[in-house]
Coordinates of N, CA, C and O in Angstrom, one line a residue:
M1003 N 9.5 -18.1 -3.9 CA 10.7 -17.4 -3.4 C 11.3 -16.6 -4.5 O 11.4 -17.1 -5.6
I1004 N 11.7 -15.4 -4.2 CA 12.3 -14.5 -5.2 C 13.8 -14.6 -5.0 O 14.3 -14.4 -4.0
C1005 N 14.4 -15.0 -6.1 CA 15.9 -15.0 -6.1 C 16.4 -13.7 -6.7 O 15.7 -12.9 -7.3
L1006 N 17.7 -13.4 -6.5 CA 18.3 -12.1 -6.9 C 18.2 -11.9 -8.4 O 18.1 -10.8 -8.9
E1007 N 18.2 -13.0 -9.2 CA 18.1 -12.8 -10.6 C 16.7 -12.3 -11.1 O 16.5 -11.8 -12.1
A1008 N 15.7 -12.5 -10.2 CA 14.3 -12.1 -10.6 C 14.1 -10.7 -10.2 O 13.1 -10.1 -10.6
L1009 N 15.0 -10.0 -9.5 CA 14.8 -8.6 -9.2 C 15.2 -7.7 -10.3 O 16.0 -8.1 -11.1
P1010 N 14.6 -6.5 -10.4 CA 15.0 -5.6 -11.5 C 16.5 -5.2 -11.4 O 17.0 -5.2 -10.3
P1011 N 17.0 -4.8 -12.5 CA 18.4 -4.3 -12.5 C 18.6 -3.1 -11.7 O 17.7 -2.2 -11.7
G1012 N 19.6 -3.0 -10.9 CA 19.8 -1.9 -10.0 C 19.2 -2.0 -8.6 O 19.4 -1.2 -7.8
S1013 N 18.4 -3.0 -8.4 CA 17.8 -3.2 -7.1 C 18.8 -3.6 -6.0 O 18.5 -3.5 -4.8
E1014 N 20.0 -4.0 -6.4 CA 21.0 -4.3 -5.4 C 21.4 -3.0 -4.6 O 21.7 -3.1 -3.4
L1015 N 21.3 -1.9 -5.2 CA 21.6 -0.6 -4.5 C 20.5 -0.4 -3.4 O 20.9 0.1 -2.3
I1016 N 19.3 -0.7 -3.7 CA 18.2 -0.5 -2.7 C 18.4 -1.5 -1.6 O 18.2 -1.1 -0.4
L1017 N 18.8 -2.7 -1.9 CA 19.0 -3.7 -0.9 C 20.2 -3.3 0.0 O 20.2 -3.5 1.2
L1018 N 21.2 -2.7 -0.6 CA 22.4 -2.2 0.1 C 22.0 -1.1 1.0 O 22.3 -1.0 2.2
L1019 N 21.1 -0.2 0.5 CA 20.6 1.0 1.3 C 19.8 0.5 2.5 O 19.9 1.0 3.6
M1020 N 19.0 -0.6 2.3 CA 18.2 -1.2 3.4 C 19.1 -1.7 4.5 O 18.9 -1.5 5.7
S1021 N 20.1 -2.5 4.1 CA 21.0 -3.1 5.1 C 21.9 -2.1 5.8 O 22.0 -2.2 7.0
V1022 N 22.4 -1.1 5.1 CA 23.2 -0.1 5.8 C 22.3 0.8 6.7 O 22.7 1.1 7.8
S1023 N 21.1 1.1 6.3 CA 20.2 1.9 7.2 C 19.8 1.1 8.4 O 19.6 1.7 9.5
S1024 N 19.7 -0.2 8.3 CA 19.3 -1.0 9.5 C 20.5 -1.0 10.5 O 20.2 -0.8 11.7
V1025 N 21.7 -1.2 10.0 CA 22.8 -1.1 10.9 C 23.0 0.3 11.5 O 23.3 0.4 12.7
A1026 N 22.8 1.3 10.7 CA 23.0 2.7 11.1 C 21.9 3.0 12.2 O 22.2 3.8 13.1
T1027 N 20.7 2.5 12.0 CA 19.6 2.7 13.0 C 20.0 2.1 14.3 O 19.9 2.8 15.4
W1028 N 20.5 0.9 14.3 CA 20.9 0.3 15.6 C 22.1 1.0 16.2 O 22.1 1.3 17.4
W1029 N 23.0 1.4 15.4 CA 24.2 2.2 15.9 C 23.8 3.5 16.5 O 24.3 3.8 17.6
S1030 N 22.9 4.2 15.8 CA 22.6 5.5 16.4 C 21.7 5.4 17.6 O 21.7 6.3 18.4
K1031 N 21.0 4.3 17.7 CA 20.1 4.2 18.9 C 21.0 3.7 20.1 O 20.8 4.2 21.2
N1032 N 21.8 2.7 19.9 CA 22.5 2.1 21.0 C 23.9 2.6 21.3 O 24.4 2.5 22.4
I1033 N 24.6 3.2 20.4 CA 25.9 3.6 20.6 C 26.0 5.1 20.8 O 26.6 5.6 21.8
I1034 N 25.4 5.9 19.9 CA 25.5 7.4 20.1 C 24.3 8.0 20.8 O 24.3 9.2 21.1
N1035 N 23.2 7.2 21.0 CA 22.0 7.6 21.7 C 21.4 8.9 21.1 O 21.1 9.9 21.8
S1036 N 21.3 9.0 19.8 CA 20.7 10.2 19.1 C 19.4 9.8 18.5 O 19.3 9.0 17.6
K1037 N 18.3 10.4 19.0 CA 17.0 10.1 18.5 C 16.8 10.7 17.1 O 16.1 10.0 16.3
A1038 N 17.4 11.8 16.8 CA 17.2 12.4 15.5 C 17.9 11.5 14.4 O 17.2 11.2 13.4
Y1039 N 19.1 11.0 14.7 CA 19.7 10.1 13.7 C 19.0 8.7 13.6 O 18.8 8.2 12.5
T1040 N 18.5 8.2 14.7 CA 17.7 7.0 14.7 C 16.5 7.1 13.9 O 16.2 6.2 13.0
M1041 N 15.7 8.2 14.0 CA 14.5 8.4 13.2 C 14.9 8.6 11.7 O 14.2 8.0 10.9
F1042 N 16.0 9.3 11.4 CA 16.4 9.5 10.0 C 16.7 8.2 9.4 O 16.2 7.9 8.3
F1043 N 17.5 7.4 10.0 CA 17.9 6.1 9.4 C 16.8 5.1 9.3 O 16.7 4.3 8.4
A1044 N 15.9 5.1 10.3 CA 14.7 4.2 10.3 C 13.8 4.6 9.2 O 13.3 3.7 8.4
F1045 N 13.5 5.9 9.0 CA 12.7 6.3 7.9 C 13.3 6.1 6.5 O 12.7 5.8 5.5
L1046 N 14.7 6.2 6.5 CA 15.4 5.9 5.2 C 15.2 4.4 4.9 O 15.0 4.0 3.7
G1047 N 15.3 3.5 5.9 CA 15.1 2.1 5.7 C 13.7 1.8 5.3 O 13.4 0.9 4.4
I1048 N 12.7 2.4 5.9 CA 11.3 2.2 5.5 C 11.0 2.7 4.1 O 10.4 2.0 3.3
A1049 N 11.6 3.8 3.7 CA 11.4 4.3 2.4 C 12.0 3.4 1.3 O 11.4 3.2 0.3
S1050 N 13.2 2.9 1.6 CA 13.8 2.0 0.7 C 13.1 0.7 0.6 O 13.0 0.1 -0.5
T1051 N 12.5 0.2 1.7 CA 11.7 -1.0 1.6 C 10.5 -0.8 0.8 O 10.1 -1.7 -0.1
I1052 N 9.8 0.3 1.0 CA 8.6 0.6 0.2 C 8.9 0.7 -1.3 O 8.2 0.2 -2.1
S1053 N 10.0 1.4 -1.6 CA 10.4 1.6 -3.0 C 10.7 0.3 -3.6 O 10.4 0.1 -4.8
L1054 N 11.4 -0.6 -2.9 CA 11.7 -1.9 -3.5 C 10.5 -2.7 -3.7 O 10.3 -3.4 -4.8
F1055 N 9.6 -2.7 -2.8 CA 8.3 -3.4 -2.9 C 7.5 -2.9 -4.1 O 7.0 -3.6 -4.9
Y1056 N 7.5 -1.6 -4.2 CA 6.8 -0.9 -5.4 C 7.4 -1.3 -6.7 O 6.8 -1.6 -7.7
W1057 N 8.8 -1.3 -6.7 CA 9.5 -1.6 -8.0 C 9.3 -3.0 -8.4 O 9.2 -3.4 -9.6
V1058 N 9.3 -4.0 -7.4 CA 9.2 -5.4 -7.8 C 7.8 -5.8 -8.1 O 7.5 -6.5 -9.1
Y1059 N 6.8 -5.4 -7.3 CA 5.4 -6.0 -7.4 C 4.5 -5.1 -8.2 O 3.4 -5.6 -8.6
L1060 N 4.7 -3.8 -8.4 CA 3.8 -3.0 -9.1 C 4.2 -2.5 -10.4 O 5.2 -2.7 -10.9

């Protein structure tokens, strides 16, 4: 199990971006019904997840 101390410095910002983009994706899909915003926030979350994975494991 990876604890927060084992993550690189500054990775908290990527974790914050991941959590905000997930909430924004849900909000844009269910509240404002905008496909463009939904896709933007979903791709932002995917990109931040991939970057965090790359930063931690590679």
